[in-house]
Amino acid sequence: MAAPTRAARPLRRRPQLSEEVAIHLRGLIISGALRSGDFVRLDETAAELGVSVTPVREALLTLRGEGLVESVPNRGYVVSPLGRGDVTDIFWLQKRIAVELAVRVLRVAEPADLDRLTALNDELRRAVSSSDADRIAAAEFEFHREVNRIADSPKLAWFLYSAARYTPYRLYTADPAWGRSAVDSHARLIDAFRRGDRDEVIAQTAGQFDDAVRRLLEHLDRRPE
């Protein structure tokens, strides 16, 4: 699995720019590209992302609130400790919420809803075949957003979105094996929805998060000291 690096394409200037910087840095921290004790320099990060210092500072304030970085007087921000248990907990929470949403989909989904999910999974399949990481990330996001829309539980979906911010998506979208696995799992999930198979819906939904945390922990274990 390819590891995210600190190098990145310049971000476009938009009102939510600080949020995009936070997403970028959060991914680096969760994936281990930035480790406990590493300093995150405002000027260096701004230059890497092609933005001003202001959105970087705002992003670091957000991450400090989440406990991912700490402010060191006169020195800037340093990455906080993040243990294996923390990583496991992040995916455990996502899994529990996602399973509940999937069970609700099972109760209310119409054939047209499942046809849309099939079309979205086909787009993900094409994106994986093209090895386009940005396209894969977008297609994966759209598939799960549609699942959450069908569930018609906006507050629960919002909590899942908040927890999913800690998923280092680029770590996965750069891995062809993960992409193929995701497409296959989505197809089995849609089939379980059509058949009304609750146990399989739960198994496929939970399995995606179990697979994700396994891949991430294996990646972290392979990091050179």
PDB file of C-alpha atoms in Angstrom:
ATOM      1  CA  MET A   1       0.000   0.000   0.000  1.00  0.00           C
ATOM      2  CA  ALA A   2       1.473   3.330  -1.032  1.00  0.00           C
ATOM      3  CA  ALA A   3       1.976   5.781   1.810  1.00  0.00           C
ATOM      4  CA  PRO A   4       0.800   9.389   1.610  1.00  0.00           C
ATOM      5  CA  THR A   5       3.636  11.865   1.519  1.00  0.00           C
ATOM      6  CA  ARG A   6       3.872  15.426   2.686  1.00  0.00           C
ATOM      7  CA  ALA A   7       4.124  16.647  -0.899  1.00  0.00           C
ATOM      8  CA  ALA A   8       0.790  17.755  -2.346  1.00  0.00           C
ATOM      9  CA  ARG A   9      -0.679  19.645  -5.245  1.00  0.00           C
ATOM     10  CA  PRO A  10      -1.557  23.285  -4.532  1.00  0.00           C
ATOM     11  CA  LEU A  11      -5.077  23.614  -3.186  1.00  0.00           C
ATOM     12  CA  ARG A  12      -7.580  25.903  -4.849  1.00  0.00           C
ATOM     13  CA  ARG A  13      -8.639  28.965  -2.906  1.00  0.00           C
ATOM     14  CA  ARG A  14     -12.145  28.434  -1.591  1.00  0.00           C
ATOM     15  CA  PRO A  15     -14.044  29.527   1.534  1.00  0.00           C
ATOM     16  CA  GLN A  16     -13.568  26.070   3.076  1.00  0.00           C
ATOM     17  CA  LEU A  17      -9.842  26.085   2.394  1.00  0.00           C
ATOM     18  CA  SER A  18      -8.917  25.679   6.059  1.00  0.00           C
ATOM     19  CA  GLU A  19     -11.099  22.561   6.173  1.00  0.00           C
ATOM     20  CA  GLU A  20      -9.254  21.131   3.177  1.00  0.00           C
ATOM     21  CA  VAL A  21      -5.920  21.812   4.854  1.00  0.00           C
ATOM     22  CA  ALA A  22      -7.222  20.089   7.987  1.00  0.00           C
ATOM     23  CA  ILE A  23      -8.282  17.059   5.916  1.00  0.00           C
ATOM     24  CA  HIS A  24      -4.820  16.908   4.348  1.00  0.00           C
ATOM     25  CA  LEU A  25      -2.965  17.142   7.660  1.00  0.00           C
ATOM     26  CA  ARG A  26      -5.366  14.784   9.400  1.00  0.00           C
ATOM     27  CA  GLY A  27      -4.700  12.169   6.738  1.00  0.00           C
ATOM     28  CA  LEU A  28      -0.946  12.549   7.178  1.00  0.00           C
ATOM     29  CA  ILE A  29      -1.244  12.099  10.925  1.00  0.00           C
ATOM     30  CA  ILE A  30      -3.568   9.090  10.850  1.00  0.00           C
ATOM     31  CA  SER A  31      -1.493   7.372   8.155  1.00  0.00           C
ATOM     32  CA  GLY A  32       1.751   7.961  10.022  1.00  0.00           C
ATOM     33  CA  ALA A  33       3.338  10.286   7.458  1.00  0.00           C
ATOM     34  CA  LEU A  34       3.420  12.780  10.323  1.00  0.00           C
ATOM     35  CA  ARG A  35       4.381  11.098  13.586  1.00  0.00           C
ATOM     36  CA  SER A  36       4.074  11.887  17.247  1.00  0.00           C
ATOM     37  CA  GLY A  37       6.590  14.603  18.085  1.00  0.00           C
ATOM     38  CA  ASP A  38       6.878  15.939  14.542  1.00  0.00           C
ATOM     39  CA  PHE A  39       6.452  19.687  14.195  1.00  0.00           C
ATOM     40  CA  VAL A  40       3.995  21.063  11.659  1.00  0.00           C
ATOM     41  CA  ARG A  41       5.480  24.329  10.421  1.00  0.00           C
ATOM     42  CA  LEU A  42       3.040  26.972   9.247  1.00  0.00           C
ATOM     43  CA  ASP A  43       5.259  28.396   6.507  1.00  0.00           C
ATOM     44  CA  GLU A  44       6.417  25.014   5.212  1.00  0.00           C
ATOM     45  CA  THR A  45       2.898  23.576   5.112  1.00  0.00           C
ATOM     46  CA  ALA A  46       1.517  26.674   3.409  1.00  0.00           C
ATOM     47  CA  ALA A  47       4.243  26.481   0.767  1.00  0.00           C
ATOM     48  CA  GLU A  48       3.648  22.752   0.176  1.00  0.00           C
ATOM     49  CA  LEU A  49      -0.076  23.305  -0.364  1.00  0.00           C
ATOM     50  CA  GLY A  50       0.214  26.589  -2.230  1.00  0.00           C
ATOM     51  CA  VAL A  51      -1.894  28.543   0.246  1.00  0.00           C
ATOM     52  CA  SER A  52      -1.371  31.370   2.692  1.00  0.00           C
ATOM     53  CA  VAL A  53      -0.492  30.800   6.327  1.00  0.00           C
ATOM     54  CA  THR A  54      -3.992  31.750   7.523  1.00  0.00           C
ATOM     55  CA  PRO A  55      -5.873  28.578   6.480  1.00  0.00           C
ATOM     56  CA  VAL A  56      -3.014  26.462   7.794  1.00  0.00           C
ATOM     57  CA  ARG A  57      -3.215  28.195  11.162  1.00  0.00           C
ATOM     58  CA  GLU A  58      -7.006  27.742  11.221  1.00  0.00           C
ATOM     59  CA  ALA A  59      -6.626  24.065  10.302  1.00  0.00           C
ATOM     60  CA  LEU A  60      -4.120  23.494  13.104  1.00  0.00           C
ATOM     61  CA  LEU A  61      -6.483  25.104  15.588  1.00  0.00           C
ATOM     62  CA  THR A  62      -9.134  22.623  14.443  1.00  0.00           C
ATOM     63  CA  LEU A  63      -6.741  19.702  14.822  1.00  0.00           C
ATOM     64  CA  ARG A  64      -5.698  20.924  18.244  1.00  0.00           C
ATOM     65  CA  GLY A  65      -9.352  20.822  19.255  1.00  0.00           C
ATOM     66  CA  GLU A  66      -9.470  17.219  18.065  1.00  0.00           C
ATOM     67  CA  GLY A  67      -6.396  16.294  20.083  1.00  0.00           C
ATOM     68  CA  LEU A  68      -4.258  15.495  17.030  1.00  0.00           C
ATOM     69  CA  VAL A  69      -1.731  18.295  17.560  1.00  0.00           C
ATOM     70  CA  GLU A  70      -0.553  20.349  20.512  1.00  0.00           C
ATOM     71  CA  SER A  71       0.550  23.950  20.632  1.00  0.00           C
ATOM     72  CA  VAL A  72       4.096  24.454  21.906  1.00  0.00           C
ATOM     73  CA  PRO A  73       4.832  28.040  23.045  1.00  0.00           C
ATOM     74  CA  ASN A  74       7.221  29.833  20.696  1.00  0.00           C
ATOM     75  CA  ARG A  75       7.692  26.688  18.599  1.00  0.00           C
ATOM     76  CA  GLY A  76       4.393  26.048  16.817  1.00  0.00           C
ATOM     77  CA  TYR A  77       2.423  22.814  16.652  1.00  0.00           C
ATOM     78  CA  VAL A  78       3.584  19.280  17.330  1.00  0.00           C
ATOM     79  CA  VAL A  79       1.795  16.043  16.479  1.00  0.00           C
ATOM     80  CA  SER A  80       0.211  14.357  19.503  1.00  0.00           C
ATOM     81  CA  PRO A  81       0.665  10.650  20.320  1.00  0.00           C
ATOM     82  CA  LEU A  82      -1.674   8.328  18.388  1.00  0.00           C
ATOM     83  CA  GLY A  83      -1.692   4.688  19.419  1.00  0.00           C
ATOM     84  CA  ARG A  84      -3.028   1.535  17.788  1.00  0.00           C
ATOM     85  CA  GLY A  85      -5.975   1.647  20.173  1.00  0.00           C
ATOM     86  CA  ASP A  86      -6.872   5.119  18.939  1.00  0.00           C
ATOM     87  CA  VAL A  87      -6.828   3.937  15.328  1.00  0.00           C
ATOM     88  CA  THR A  88      -8.958   0.901  16.163  1.00  0.00           C
ATOM     89  CA  ASP A  89     -11.452   3.053  18.066  1.00  0.00           C
ATOM     90  CA  ILE A  90     -11.842   5.438  15.121  1.00  0.00           C
ATOM     91  CA  PHE A  91     -12.863   2.609  12.799  1.00  0.00           C
ATOM     92  CA  TRP A  92     -14.955   0.865  15.450  1.00  0.00           C
ATOM     93  CA  LEU A  93     -17.093   3.974  15.809  1.00  0.00           C
ATOM     94  CA  GLN A  94     -17.505   4.341  12.062  1.00  0.00           C
ATOM     95  CA  LYS A  95     -18.439   0.674  11.745  1.00  0.00           C
ATOM     96  CA  ARG A  96     -21.117   0.811  14.407  1.00  0.00           C
ATOM     97  CA  ILE A  97     -22.809   3.826  12.843  1.00  0.00           C
ATOM     98  CA  ALA A  98     -22.470   2.519   9.275  1.00  0.00           C
ATOM     99  CA  VAL A  99     -24.002  -0.842  10.219  1.00  0.00           C
ATOM    100  CA  GLU A 100     -27.026   0.879  11.749  1.00  0.00           C
ATOM    101  CA  LEU A 101     -27.491   3.022   8.649  1.00  0.00           C
ATOM    102  CA  ALA A 102     -27.197  -0.021   6.386  1.00  0.00           C
ATOM    103  CA  VAL A 103     -29.852  -1.892   8.391  1.00  0.00           C
ATOM    104  CA  ARG A 104     -32.155   1.093   7.964  1.00  0.00           C
ATOM    105  CA  VAL A 105     -31.499   1.033   4.214  1.00  0.00           C
ATOM    106  CA  LEU A 106     -32.568  -2.602   4.200  1.00  0.00           C
ATOM    107  CA  ARG A 107     -35.943  -1.602   5.643  1.00  0.00           C
ATOM    108  CA  VAL A 108     -36.759   1.205   3.228  1.00  0.00           C
ATOM    109  CA  ALA A 109     -34.795   0.777  -0.016  1.00  0.00           C
ATOM    110  CA  GLU A 110     -36.780   0.713  -3.262  1.00  0.00           C
ATOM    111  CA  PRO A 111     -35.567  -0.999  -6.445  1.00  0.00           C
ATOM    112  CA  ALA A 112     -34.701   2.404  -7.925  1.00  0.00           C
ATOM    113  CA  ASP A 113     -32.478   3.139  -4.917  1.00  0.00           C
ATOM    114  CA  LEU A 114     -30.537  -0.061  -5.462  1.00  0.00           C
ATOM    115  CA  ASP A 115     -30.242   0.674  -9.169  1.00  0.00           C
ATOM    116  CA  ARG A 116     -28.583   3.988  -8.287  1.00  0.00           C
ATOM    117  CA  LEU A 117     -26.186   2.202  -5.939  1.00  0.00           C
ATOM    118  CA  THR A 118     -25.328  -0.233  -8.720  1.00  0.00           C
ATOM    119  CA  ALA A 119     -24.612   2.644 -11.105  1.00  0.00           C
ATOM    120  CA  LEU A 120     -22.405   4.334  -8.510  1.00  0.00           C
ATOM    121  CA  ASN A 121     -20.507   1.113  -7.896  1.00  0.00           C
ATOM    122  CA  ASP A 122     -20.005   0.765 -11.645  1.00  0.00           C
ATOM    123  CA  GLU A 123     -18.448   4.234 -11.616  1.00  0.00           C
ATOM    124  CA  LEU A 124     -16.171   3.149  -8.787  1.00  0.00           C
ATOM    125  CA  ARG A 125     -15.192   0.066 -10.803  1.00  0.00           C
ATOM    126  CA  ARG A 126     -14.249   2.250 -13.770  1.00  0.00           C
ATOM    127  CA  ALA A 127     -12.302   4.594 -11.501  1.00  0.00           C
ATOM    128  CA  VAL A 128     -10.363   1.694 -10.008  1.00  0.00           C
ATOM    129  CA  SER A 129      -9.587   0.427 -13.510  1.00  0.00           C
ATOM    130  CA  SER A 130      -8.222   3.851 -14.426  1.00  0.00           C
ATOM    131  CA  SER A 131      -6.033   3.997 -11.269  1.00  0.00           C
ATOM    132  CA  ASP A 132      -7.170   7.615 -10.766  1.00  0.00           C
ATOM    133  CA  ALA A 133      -6.943   8.176  -7.004  1.00  0.00           C
ATOM    134  CA  ASP A 134      -9.029  11.359  -7.008  1.00  0.00           C
ATOM    135  CA  ARG A 135     -11.734   9.729  -9.103  1.00  0.00           C
ATOM    136  CA  ILE A 136     -11.726   6.653  -6.863  1.00  0.00           C
ATOM    137  CA  ALA A 137     -12.104   8.797  -3.745  1.00  0.00           C
ATOM    138  CA  ALA A 138     -14.992  10.729  -5.296  1.00  0.00           C
ATOM    139  CA  ALA A 139     -16.775   7.570  -6.456  1.00  0.00           C
ATOM    140  CA  GLU A 140     -16.360   5.873  -3.078  1.00  0.00           C
ATOM    141  CA  PHE A 141     -17.704   8.963  -1.321  1.00  0.00           C
ATOM    142  CA  GLU A 142     -20.722   9.165  -3.634  1.00  0.00           C
ATOM    143  CA  PHE A 143     -21.578   5.505  -3.094  1.00  0.00           C
ATOM    144  CA  HIS A 144     -21.642   5.825   0.684  1.00  0.00           C
ATOM    145  CA  ARG A 145     -23.401   9.178   0.565  1.00  0.00           C
ATOM    146  CA  GLU A 146     -26.182   7.515  -1.430  1.00  0.00           C
ATOM    147  CA  VAL A 147     -26.404   4.695   1.110  1.00  0.00           C
ATOM    148  CA  ASN A 148     -26.777   7.289   3.865  1.00  0.00           C
ATOM    149  CA  ARG A 149     -29.356   9.239   1.854  1.00  0.00           C
ATOM    150  CA  ILE A 150     -31.489   6.141   1.404  1.00  0.00           C
ATOM    151  CA  ALA A 151     -31.305   5.438   5.144  1.00  0.00           C
ATOM    152  CA  ASP A 152     -33.000   8.820   5.694  1.00  0.00           C
ATOM    153  CA  SER A 153     -31.282   9.382   9.039  1.00  0.00           C
ATOM    154  CA  PRO A 154     -29.483  12.693   8.507  1.00  0.00           C
ATOM    155  CA  LYS A 155     -28.261  13.179  12.066  1.00  0.00           C
ATOM    156  CA  LEU A 156     -26.791   9.695  12.253  1.00  0.00           C
ATOM    157  CA  ALA A 157     -25.222  10.192   8.820  1.00  0.00           C
ATOM    158  CA  TRP A 158     -23.689  13.445  10.062  1.00  0.00           C
ATOM    159  CA  PHE A 159     -22.033  11.613  12.965  1.00  0.00           C
ATOM    160  CA  LEU A 160     -20.648   9.059  10.519  1.00  0.00           C
ATOM    161  CA  TYR A 161     -19.290  11.837   8.318  1.00  0.00           C
ATOM    162  CA  SER A 162     -17.638  13.435  11.342  1.00  0.00           C
ATOM    163  CA  ALA A 163     -15.965  10.148  12.302  1.00  0.00           C
ATOM    164  CA  ALA A 164     -14.971   9.455   8.688  1.00  0.00           C
ATOM    165  CA  ARG A 165     -12.832  12.606   8.661  1.00  0.00           C
ATOM    166  CA  TYR A 166     -10.162  10.509  10.344  1.00  0.00           C
ATOM    167  CA  THR A 167      -9.942   8.028   7.478  1.00  0.00           C
ATOM    168  CA  PRO A 168      -6.746   8.515   5.404  1.00  0.00           C
ATOM    169  CA  TYR A 169      -8.484   7.963   2.073  1.00  0.00           C
ATOM    170  CA  ARG A 170      -5.412   8.483  -0.072  1.00  0.00           C
ATOM    171  CA  LEU A 171      -3.772   5.539   1.610  1.00  0.00           C
ATOM    172  CA  TYR A 172      -6.582   3.348   0.254  1.00  0.00           C
ATOM    173  CA  THR A 173      -7.238   4.927  -3.128  1.00  0.00           C
ATOM    174  CA  ALA A 174      -3.587   4.402  -4.064  1.00  0.00           C
ATOM    175  CA  ASP A 175      -3.941   0.651  -3.406  1.00  0.00           C
ATOM    176  CA  PRO A 176      -5.446  -1.282  -6.375  1.00  0.00           C
ATOM    177  CA  ALA A 177      -6.172  -4.308  -4.171  1.00  0.00           C
ATOM    178  CA  TRP A 178      -8.261  -2.167  -1.834  1.00  0.00           C
ATOM    179  CA  GLY A 179     -10.162  -0.708  -4.792  1.00  0.00           C
ATOM    180  CA  ARG A 180     -11.069  -4.110  -6.201  1.00  0.00           C
ATOM    181  CA  SER A 181     -12.087  -5.317  -2.755  1.00  0.00           C
ATOM    182  CA  ALA A 182     -14.321  -2.271  -2.241  1.00  0.00           C
ATOM    183  CA  VAL A 183     -16.105  -2.791  -5.568  1.00  0.00           C
ATOM    184  CA  ASP A 184     -16.723  -6.474  -4.815  1.00  0.00           C
ATOM    185  CA  SER A 185     -17.959  -5.729  -1.304  1.00  0.00           C
ATOM    186  CA  HIS A 186     -20.320  -3.049  -2.576  1.00  0.00           C
ATOM    187  CA  ALA A 187     -21.749  -5.474  -5.129  1.00  0.00           C
ATOM    188  CA  ARG A 188     -22.372  -8.085  -2.426  1.00  0.00           C
ATOM    189  CA  LEU A 189     -23.948  -5.419  -0.223  1.00  0.00           C
ATOM    190  CA  ILE A 190     -26.357  -4.340  -2.964  1.00  0.00           C
ATOM    191  CA  ASP A 191     -27.268  -7.966  -3.605  1.00  0.00           C
ATOM    192  CA  ALA A 192     -27.942  -8.440   0.117  1.00  0.00           C
ATOM    193  CA  PHE A 193     -30.217  -5.383   0.064  1.00  0.00           C
ATOM    194  CA  ARG A 194     -32.158  -6.867  -2.864  1.00  0.00           C
ATOM    195  CA  ARG A 195     -32.554 -10.225  -1.119  1.00  0.00           C
ATOM    196  CA  GLY A 196     -33.416  -8.706   2.255  1.00  0.00           C
ATOM    197  CA  ASP A 197     -30.506 -10.562   3.859  1.00  0.00           C
ATOM    198  CA  ARG A 198     -29.900  -8.667   7.106  1.00  0.00           C
ATOM    199  CA  ASP A 199     -26.972 -10.799   8.256  1.00  0.00           C
ATOM    200  CA  GLU A 200     -25.140 -10.298   4.946  1.00  0.00           C
ATOM    201  CA  VAL A 201     -25.838  -6.548   4.979  1.00  0.00           C
ATOM    202  CA  ILE A 202     -24.239  -6.329   8.414  1.00  0.00           C
ATOM    203  CA  ALA A 203     -21.344  -8.583   7.425  1.00  0.00           C
ATOM    204  CA  GLN A 204     -20.493  -6.644   4.267  1.00  0.00           C
ATOM    205  CA  THR A 205     -20.777  -3.250   5.956  1.00  0.00           C
ATOM    206  CA  ALA A 206     -18.740  -4.245   9.000  1.00  0.00           C
ATOM    207  CA  GLY A 207     -16.232  -6.068   6.822  1.00  0.00           C
ATOM    208  CA  GLN A 208     -15.329  -2.921   4.915  1.00  0.00           C
ATOM    209  CA  PHE A 209     -14.269  -1.184   8.130  1.00  0.00           C
ATOM    210  CA  ASP A 210     -12.501  -4.254   9.504  1.00  0.00           C
ATOM    211  CA  ASP A 211     -10.548  -4.453   6.252  1.00  0.00           C
ATOM    212  CA  ALA A 212      -9.731  -0.745   6.351  1.00  0.00           C
ATOM    213  CA  VAL A 213      -8.359  -0.788   9.883  1.00  0.00           C
ATOM    214  CA  ARG A 214      -6.360  -3.952   9.148  1.00  0.00           C
ATOM    215  CA  ARG A 215      -4.728  -2.346   6.120  1.00  0.00           C
ATOM    216  CA  LEU A 216      -3.951   0.828   8.031  1.00  0.00           C
ATOM    217  CA  LEU A 217      -2.420  -0.987  11.005  1.00  0.00           C
ATOM    218  CA  GLU A 218      -0.311  -3.152   8.677  1.00  0.00           C
ATOM    219  CA  HIS A 219       0.883  -0.005   6.938  1.00  0.00           C
ATOM    220  CA  LEU A 220       1.780   1.626  10.252  1.00  0.00           C
ATOM    221  CA  ASP A 221       3.650  -1.478  11.346  1.00  0.00           C
ATOM    222  CA  ARG A 222       5.756  -1.379   8.169  1.00  0.00           C
ATOM    223  CA  ARG A 223       6.977   2.162   8.761  1.00  0.00           C
ATOM    224  CA  PRO A 224      10.730   2.428   9.292  1.00  0.00           C
ATOM    225  CA  GLU A 225      11.723   3.562  12.742  1.00  0.00           C
TER     226      GLU A 225
END
